[in-house]
Amino acid sequence: MTDTLPDLARVEDLSMNETPFPPLPEVQALIERGAATVHRYPDNNARPVIDALADRLSIDGGRILVGPGSAGLCQHILMALGRRTEVVHPDPSFEAYPLLIMNAGARPVPVALHGGRHDLAAMAAATGSDTRAVLLCVPNNPTGAVLHEDELVDFLERIPPDVTVVLDEAYREFVTDPQVPDGVALHDRYPNLCVLRTFSKAYGLAALRIGYAIAAPATVAAARMVGQVYFPGALGQAAAVASLTDGAEAQLRARCTELAAARDALRGALLDAGLSVPPSEANFLWLPLGTASVPFAEHCRAAGILVRAYPDLGVRVTVGTPAANQRFLAAVTHFGPAPCGS
Ligand SMILES: Cc1ncc(COP(=O)(O)O)c(C=O)c1O
């Protein structure tokens, strides 16, 4: 390991689950033009985004909440849901969940994954009269595991209808497994299901902080009251609307298909190299390296590649450009004996 980062120009950041693709040219041009109008406040109701989403998803605008990324929305919804004190969530999962839950004045109730997947039986058992909400993350960050429609429906049948189930679909666009349900379609059948989606990942707008939730109208109305005002900004709203046109969606879908193929190819190469890598439906892979996780991440860092280590559990690596993936693979093959720790 080295004490300092290598030359920054040579660092590949595969630690943040960002898309390796630059913004679509038309979106970039729109943002550049928008620079001339940043002295104006944005539409506080994000009406153009809601209208574009209502059209694309064929859903009533009263069920759509637009906000500062899906993480911000998650917090607003948890704040809006009332007085019960506990929020059940998978663990490990998106590392911000405990903070978002505590910011909303509730107590996190972590439920350990089972074999890298949500333990839905244990999550249902942890849900009781104090439960304000249950968080699900599909695909799960960091393991990439999904839930199939029958499992999710069975779970929703077991959860009391007055408990909100928040389904975080931040990585849904990378899913290729046909058995993974569309959360928005499920919300039609289970109004206590709230779906979180983001423009940060597949849409490549992470820096603009914009996402949306689909939820029961009462939840949307309550979350609007607690949410930040004048958020998201005008450039984020304009970029989101431009990304929801047929032409942009087609380009973004093609990118996701390419990325999913690169993910599967990288996994294949890592398996060939002797590592244990569970299947992933997201834009990242999970290496359950156990105690080798931190040394592995430090080895990658010394080679100019940033990955995310979860001490004693594993390492998450984002699928990057073909060059970054090759560089990561080359680094892996130079990591000491038996890197898989399995
Ligand atoms: C599961 C999950 N949800 C939400 C987010 C945050 O997304 P946003 O940029 O929309 O706040 C992330 C970011 O890494 C994530 O992994």
mmCIF file of C-alpha atoms in Angstrom, residues 85-311:
data_model
loop_
_atom_site.group_PDB
_atom_site.id
_atom_site.type_symbol
_atom_site.label_atom_id
_atom_site.label_comp_id
_atom_site.label_asym_id
_atom_site.label_seq_id
_atom_site.Cartn_x
_atom_site.Cartn_y
_atom_site.Cartn_z
ATOM 1 C CA THR A 85 -40.620 5.226 16.107
ATOM 2 C CA GLU A 86 -38.947 2.459 14.073
ATOM 3 C CA VAL A 87 -37.850 1.934 10.500
ATOM 4 C CA VAL A 88 -36.829 -1.576 9.457
ATOM 5 C CA HIS A 89 -34.074 -1.776 6.848
ATOM 6 C CA PRO A 90 -31.758 -4.393 5.292
ATOM 7 C CA ASP A 91 -28.141 -4.559 6.424
ATOM 8 C CA PRO A 92 -25.754 -4.124 4.715
ATOM 9 C CA SER A 93 -27.561 -1.899 2.282
ATOM 10 C CA PHE A 94 -27.336 1.745 1.164
ATOM 11 C CA GLU A 95 -25.136 3.204 3.880
ATOM 12 C CA ALA A 96 -27.225 6.390 4.186
ATOM 13 C CA TYR A 97 -30.348 4.572 5.432
ATOM 14 C CA PRO A 98 -29.526 4.735 9.171
ATOM 15 C CA LEU A 99 -28.705 8.447 8.887
ATOM 16 C CA LEU A 100 -31.858 9.232 6.878
ATOM 17 C CA ILE A 101 -33.949 7.306 9.414
ATOM 18 C CA MET A 102 -32.390 9.124 12.363
ATOM 19 C CA ASN A 103 -32.734 12.507 10.616
ATOM 20 C CA ALA A 104 -36.437 11.700 10.365
ATOM 21 C CA GLY A 105 -36.538 11.209 14.133
ATOM 22 C CA ALA A 106 -36.878 7.422 14.031
ATOM 23 C CA ARG A 107 -34.784 4.465 15.162
ATOM 24 C CA PRO A 108 -33.121 2.209 12.573
ATOM 25 C CA VAL A 109 -33.915 -1.503 12.947
ATOM 26 C CA PRO A 110 -31.326 -3.307 10.801
ATOM 27 C CA VAL A 111 -32.137 -6.809 9.592
ATOM 28 C CA ALA A 112 -29.154 -8.827 8.378
ATOM 29 C CA LEU A 113 -29.087 -10.026 4.789
ATOM 30 C CA HIS A 114 -29.218 -13.766 4.251
ATOM 31 C CA GLY A 115 -26.781 -14.951 1.579
ATOM 32 C CA GLY A 116 -26.467 -11.388 0.276
ATOM 33 C CA ARG A 117 -30.242 -11.065 -0.170
ATOM 34 C CA HIS A 118 -32.985 -9.418 1.883
ATOM 35 C CA ASP A 119 -34.245 -11.772 4.590
ATOM 36 C CA LEU A 120 -37.911 -10.980 4.032
ATOM 37 C CA ALA A 121 -39.161 -13.379 6.694
ATOM 38 C CA ALA A 122 -36.943 -11.701 9.306
ATOM 39 C CA MET A 123 -37.946 -8.237 8.050
ATOM 40 C CA ALA A 124 -41.643 -9.123 8.365
ATOM 41 C CA ALA A 125 -40.986 -10.499 11.849
ATOM 42 C CA ALA A 126 -39.214 -7.246 12.814
ATOM 43 C CA THR A 127 -42.258 -5.206 11.734
ATOM 44 C CA GLY A 128 -44.592 -4.408 14.617
ATOM 45 C CA SER A 129 -46.824 -1.767 16.160
ATOM 46 C CA ASP A 130 -43.910 0.717 16.393
ATOM 47 C CA THR A 131 -42.906 0.356 12.731
ATOM 48 C CA ARG A 132 -43.177 3.564 10.731
ATOM 49 C CA ALA A 133 -41.827 2.057 7.502
ATOM 50 C CA VAL A 134 -39.841 -0.800 6.015
ATOM 51 C CA LEU A 135 -37.090 -0.038 3.494
ATOM 52 C CA LEU A 136 -36.267 -2.451 0.674
ATOM 53 C CA CYS A 137 -33.439 -1.909 -1.796
ATOM 54 C CA VAL A 138 -33.740 -3.673 -5.168
ATOM 55 C CA PRO A 139 -31.140 -4.242 -6.522
ATOM 56 C CA ASN A 140 -29.485 -4.068 -3.140
ATOM 57 C CA ASN A 141 -26.508 -1.789 -2.706
ATOM 58 C CA PRO A 142 -23.867 -3.224 -2.176
ATOM 59 C CA THR A 143 -24.645 -6.867 -3.021
ATOM 60 C CA GLY A 144 -26.529 -6.368 -6.323
ATOM 61 C CA ALA A 145 -29.151 -8.961 -5.311
ATOM 62 C CA VAL A 146 -32.788 -8.563 -6.343
ATOM 63 C CA LEU A 147 -36.217 -9.699 -5.180
ATOM 64 C CA HIS A 148 -38.569 -11.496 -7.522
ATOM 65 C CA GLU A 149 -42.206 -10.552 -7.948
ATOM 66 C CA ASP A 150 -43.576 -13.541 -6.012
ATOM 67 C CA GLU A 151 -41.304 -12.810 -3.026
ATOM 68 C CA LEU A 152 -42.209 -9.144 -2.968
ATOM 69 C CA VAL A 153 -45.930 -9.788 -3.318
ATOM 70 C CA ASP A 154 -45.790 -12.389 -0.542
ATOM 71 C CA PHE A 155 -43.993 -9.839 1.665
ATOM 72 C CA LEU A 156 -46.469 -7.052 0.896
ATOM 73 C CA GLU A 157 -49.330 -9.389 1.800
ATOM 74 C CA ARG A 158 -47.731 -9.924 5.215
ATOM 75 C CA ILE A 159 -47.156 -6.252 6.051
ATOM 76 C CA PRO A 160 -50.085 -4.331 7.587
ATOM 77 C CA PRO A 161 -51.521 -1.854 5.053
ATOM 78 C CA ASP A 162 -50.900 1.065 7.441
ATOM 79 C CA VAL A 163 -47.129 0.439 7.327
ATOM 80 C CA THR A 164 -45.405 2.028 4.336
ATOM 81 C CA VAL A 165 -42.968 -0.172 2.439
ATOM 82 C CA VAL A 166 -40.368 1.981 0.661
ATOM 83 C CA LEU A 167 -38.882 0.220 -2.349
ATOM 84 C CA ASP A 168 -35.638 1.904 -3.401
ATOM 85 C CA GLU A 169 -35.159 1.265 -7.125
ATOM 86 C CA ALA A 170 -32.099 3.509 -7.621
ATOM 87 C CA TYR A 171 -30.510 0.890 -9.929
ATOM 88 C CA ARG A 172 -33.640 -0.484 -11.592
ATOM 89 C CA GLU A 173 -32.589 0.530 -15.132
ATOM 90 C CA PHE A 174 -29.660 -1.944 -15.040
ATOM 91 C CA VAL A 175 -31.857 -4.951 -14.171
ATOM 92 C CA THR A 176 -32.047 -7.651 -16.837
ATOM 93 C CA ASP A 177 -33.741 -10.397 -14.757
ATOM 94 C CA PRO A 178 -37.354 -10.505 -16.065
ATOM 95 C CA GLN A 179 -38.667 -11.782 -12.717
ATOM 96 C CA VAL A 180 -37.883 -8.486 -11.002
ATOM 97 C CA PRO A 181 -41.145 -6.537 -10.778
ATOM 98 C CA ASP A 182 -41.746 -2.950 -11.794
ATOM 99 C CA GLY A 183 -42.359 -1.194 -8.478
ATOM 100 C CA VAL A 184 -44.638 1.401 -10.020
ATOM 101 C CA ALA A 185 -46.949 -1.331 -11.359
ATOM 102 C CA LEU A 186 -46.949 -2.965 -7.905
ATOM 103 C CA HIS A 187 -47.875 0.354 -6.282
ATOM 104 C CA ASP A 188 -51.166 0.131 -8.187
ATOM 105 C CA ARG A 189 -52.002 -3.055 -6.266
ATOM 106 C CA TYR A 190 -50.406 -2.065 -2.957
ATOM 107 C CA PRO A 191 -50.912 1.655 -2.227
ATOM 108 C CA ASN A 192 -48.737 1.352 0.906
ATOM 109 C CA LEU A 193 -45.795 0.640 -1.418
ATOM 110 C CA CYS A 194 -43.744 3.770 -2.072
ATOM 111 C CA VAL A 195 -41.217 3.560 -4.920
ATOM 112 C CA LEU A 196 -38.047 5.655 -5.025
ATOM 113 C CA ARG A 197 -36.269 6.318 -8.323
ATOM 114 C CA THR A 198 -33.436 8.587 -9.324
ATOM 115 C CA PHE A 199 -31.965 10.491 -12.245
ATOM 116 C CA SER A 200 -28.511 10.095 -10.636
ATOM 117 C CA LYS A 201 -27.484 6.675 -11.921
ATOM 118 C CA ALA A 202 -28.703 5.469 -15.337
ATOM 119 C CA TYR A 203 -29.710 9.008 -16.347
ATOM 120 C CA GLY A 204 -26.280 10.375 -15.396
ATOM 121 C CA LEU A 205 -27.492 13.470 -13.528
ATOM 122 C CA ALA A 206 -25.992 12.743 -10.087
ATOM 123 C CA ALA A 207 -24.606 16.253 -9.576
ATOM 124 C CA LEU A 208 -27.990 17.865 -10.276
ATOM 125 C CA ARG A 209 -29.692 16.090 -7.325
ATOM 126 C CA ILE A 210 -33.035 15.033 -8.711
ATOM 127 C CA GLY A 211 -35.171 11.952 -8.193
ATOM 128 C CA TYR A 212 -38.793 11.015 -7.704
ATOM 129 C CA ALA A 213 -41.090 8.922 -5.575
ATOM 130 C CA ILE A 214 -44.367 7.228 -6.437
ATOM 131 C CA ALA A 215 -46.578 7.006 -3.372
ATOM 132 C CA ALA A 216 -50.126 7.263 -2.080
ATOM 133 C CA PRO A 217 -51.494 10.792 -2.622
ATOM 134 C CA ALA A 218 -51.702 11.447 1.145
ATOM 135 C CA THR A 219 -48.031 10.499 1.572
ATOM 136 C CA VAL A 220 -47.032 12.684 -1.378
ATOM 137 C CA ALA A 221 -48.998 15.634 0.028
ATOM 138 C CA ALA A 222 -47.491 15.197 3.503
ATOM 139 C CA ALA A 223 -43.941 14.821 2.163
ATOM 140 C CA ARG A 224 -44.371 18.018 0.107
ATOM 141 C CA MET A 225 -45.042 19.865 3.351
ATOM 142 C CA VAL A 226 -41.834 18.683 5.039
ATOM 143 C CA GLY A 227 -39.580 18.725 1.959
ATOM 144 C CA GLN A 228 -37.102 21.450 1.177
ATOM 145 C CA VAL A 229 -38.493 24.409 -0.747
ATOM 146 C CA TYR A 230 -37.218 25.345 -4.220
ATOM 147 C CA PHE A 231 -35.696 21.933 -4.698
ATOM 148 C CA PRO A 232 -34.622 20.499 -7.142
ATOM 149 C CA GLY A 233 -33.050 23.401 -8.989
ATOM 150 C CA ALA A 234 -34.094 24.564 -12.433
ATOM 151 C CA LEU A 235 -31.208 22.924 -14.292
ATOM 152 C CA GLY A 236 -31.974 19.557 -12.709
ATOM 153 C CA GLN A 237 -35.642 19.872 -13.594
ATOM 154 C CA ALA A 238 -34.876 20.847 -17.201
ATOM 155 C CA ALA A 239 -32.348 18.016 -17.550
ATOM 156 C CA ALA A 240 -34.844 15.498 -16.138
ATOM 157 C CA VAL A 241 -37.578 16.587 -18.551
ATOM 158 C CA ALA A 242 -35.141 16.389 -21.481
ATOM 159 C CA SER A 243 -34.098 12.898 -20.350
ATOM 160 C CA LEU A 244 -37.681 11.649 -20.409
ATOM 161 C CA THR A 245 -38.251 12.228 -24.133
ATOM 162 C CA ASP A 246 -38.527 9.152 -26.369
ATOM 163 C CA GLY A 247 -35.179 9.929 -28.042
ATOM 164 C CA ALA A 248 -33.276 10.345 -24.783
ATOM 165 C CA GLU A 249 -34.887 7.288 -23.201
ATOM 166 C CA ALA A 250 -33.845 5.162 -26.187
ATOM 167 C CA GLN A 251 -30.226 6.309 -25.904
ATOM 168 C CA LEU A 252 -30.195 5.751 -22.135
ATOM 169 C CA ARG A 253 -31.725 2.282 -22.502
ATOM 170 C CA ALA A 254 -29.013 1.350 -24.996
ATOM 171 C CA ARG A 255 -26.357 2.543 -22.532
ATOM 172 C CA CYS A 256 -27.879 0.454 -19.737
ATOM 173 C CA THR A 257 -27.906 -2.625 -21.971
ATOM 174 C CA GLU A 258 -24.235 -2.034 -22.784
ATOM 175 C CA LEU A 259 -23.395 -1.544 -19.118
ATOM 176 C CA ALA A 260 -25.264 -4.686 -18.040
ATOM 177 C CA ALA A 261 -23.299 -6.681 -20.651
ATOM 178 C CA ALA A 262 -20.039 -5.154 -19.385
ATOM 179 C CA ARG A 263 -21.057 -6.038 -15.806
ATOM 180 C CA ASP A 264 -21.673 -9.670 -16.729
ATOM 181 C CA ALA A 265 -18.402 -9.828 -18.697
ATOM 182 C CA LEU A 266 -16.448 -8.331 -15.779
ATOM 183 C CA ARG A 267 -18.041 -10.816 -13.408
ATOM 184 C CA GLY A 268 -17.083 -13.657 -15.739
ATOM 185 C CA ALA A 269 -13.480 -12.468 -15.844
ATOM 186 C CA LEU A 270 -13.350 -12.135 -12.046
ATOM 187 C CA LEU A 271 -14.767 -15.646 -11.621
ATOM 188 C CA ASP A 272 -12.112 -16.890 -14.064
ATOM 189 C CA ALA A 273 -9.514 -15.150 -11.889
ATOM 190 C CA GLY A 274 -10.694 -17.231 -8.938
ATOM 191 C CA LEU A 275 -12.785 -14.692 -7.070
ATOM 192 C CA SER A 276 -16.189 -15.310 -5.600
ATOM 193 C CA VAL A 277 -18.644 -12.845 -7.194
ATOM 194 C CA PRO A 278 -22.410 -13.247 -6.787
ATOM 195 C CA PRO A 279 -24.634 -12.271 -9.727
ATOM 196 C CA SER A 280 -25.501 -8.571 -9.738
ATOM 197 C CA GLU A 281 -28.416 -6.779 -11.383
ATOM 198 C CA ALA A 282 -26.977 -3.317 -10.729
ATOM 199 C CA ASN A 283 -24.075 -1.295 -12.171
ATOM 200 C CA PHE A 284 -21.652 -2.709 -9.599
ATOM 201 C CA LEU A 285 -20.290 -6.032 -8.402
ATOM 202 C CA TRP A 286 -19.875 -7.343 -4.885
ATOM 203 C CA LEU A 287 -16.757 -9.254 -3.878
ATOM 204 C CA PRO A 288 -17.327 -10.969 -0.509
ATOM 205 C CA LEU A 289 -13.673 -10.832 0.502
ATOM 206 C CA GLY A 290 -14.162 -10.944 4.276
ATOM 207 C CA THR A 291 -11.054 -9.855 6.156
ATOM 208 C CA ALA A 292 -9.208 -9.313 2.857
ATOM 209 C CA SER A 293 -11.595 -6.472 1.925
ATOM 210 C CA VAL A 294 -9.591 -3.518 3.248
ATOM 211 C CA PRO A 295 -6.203 -4.827 2.015
ATOM 212 C CA PHE A 296 -7.790 -5.492 -1.386
ATOM 213 C CA ALA A 297 -9.186 -1.926 -1.583
ATOM 214 C CA GLU A 298 -5.803 -0.541 -0.533
ATOM 215 C CA HIS A 299 -4.103 -2.630 -3.199
ATOM 216 C CA CYS A 300 -6.513 -1.215 -5.814
ATOM 217 C CA ARG A 301 -5.973 2.313 -4.521
ATOM 218 C CA ALA A 302 -2.229 1.910 -4.901
ATOM 219 C CA ALA A 303 -2.906 0.879 -8.502
ATOM 220 C CA GLY A 304 -4.959 4.069 -9.009
ATOM 221 C CA ILE A 305 -8.414 2.489 -8.720
ATOM 222 C CA LEU A 306 -10.864 3.493 -6.018
ATOM 223 C CA VAL A 307 -13.297 0.824 -4.846
ATOM 224 C CA ARG A 308 -15.545 0.733 -1.797
ATOM 225 C CA ALA A 309 -14.461 -1.520 1.089
ATOM 226 C CA TYR A 310 -16.884 -2.764 3.747
ATOM 227 C CA PRO A 311 -14.468 -3.902 6.466
#
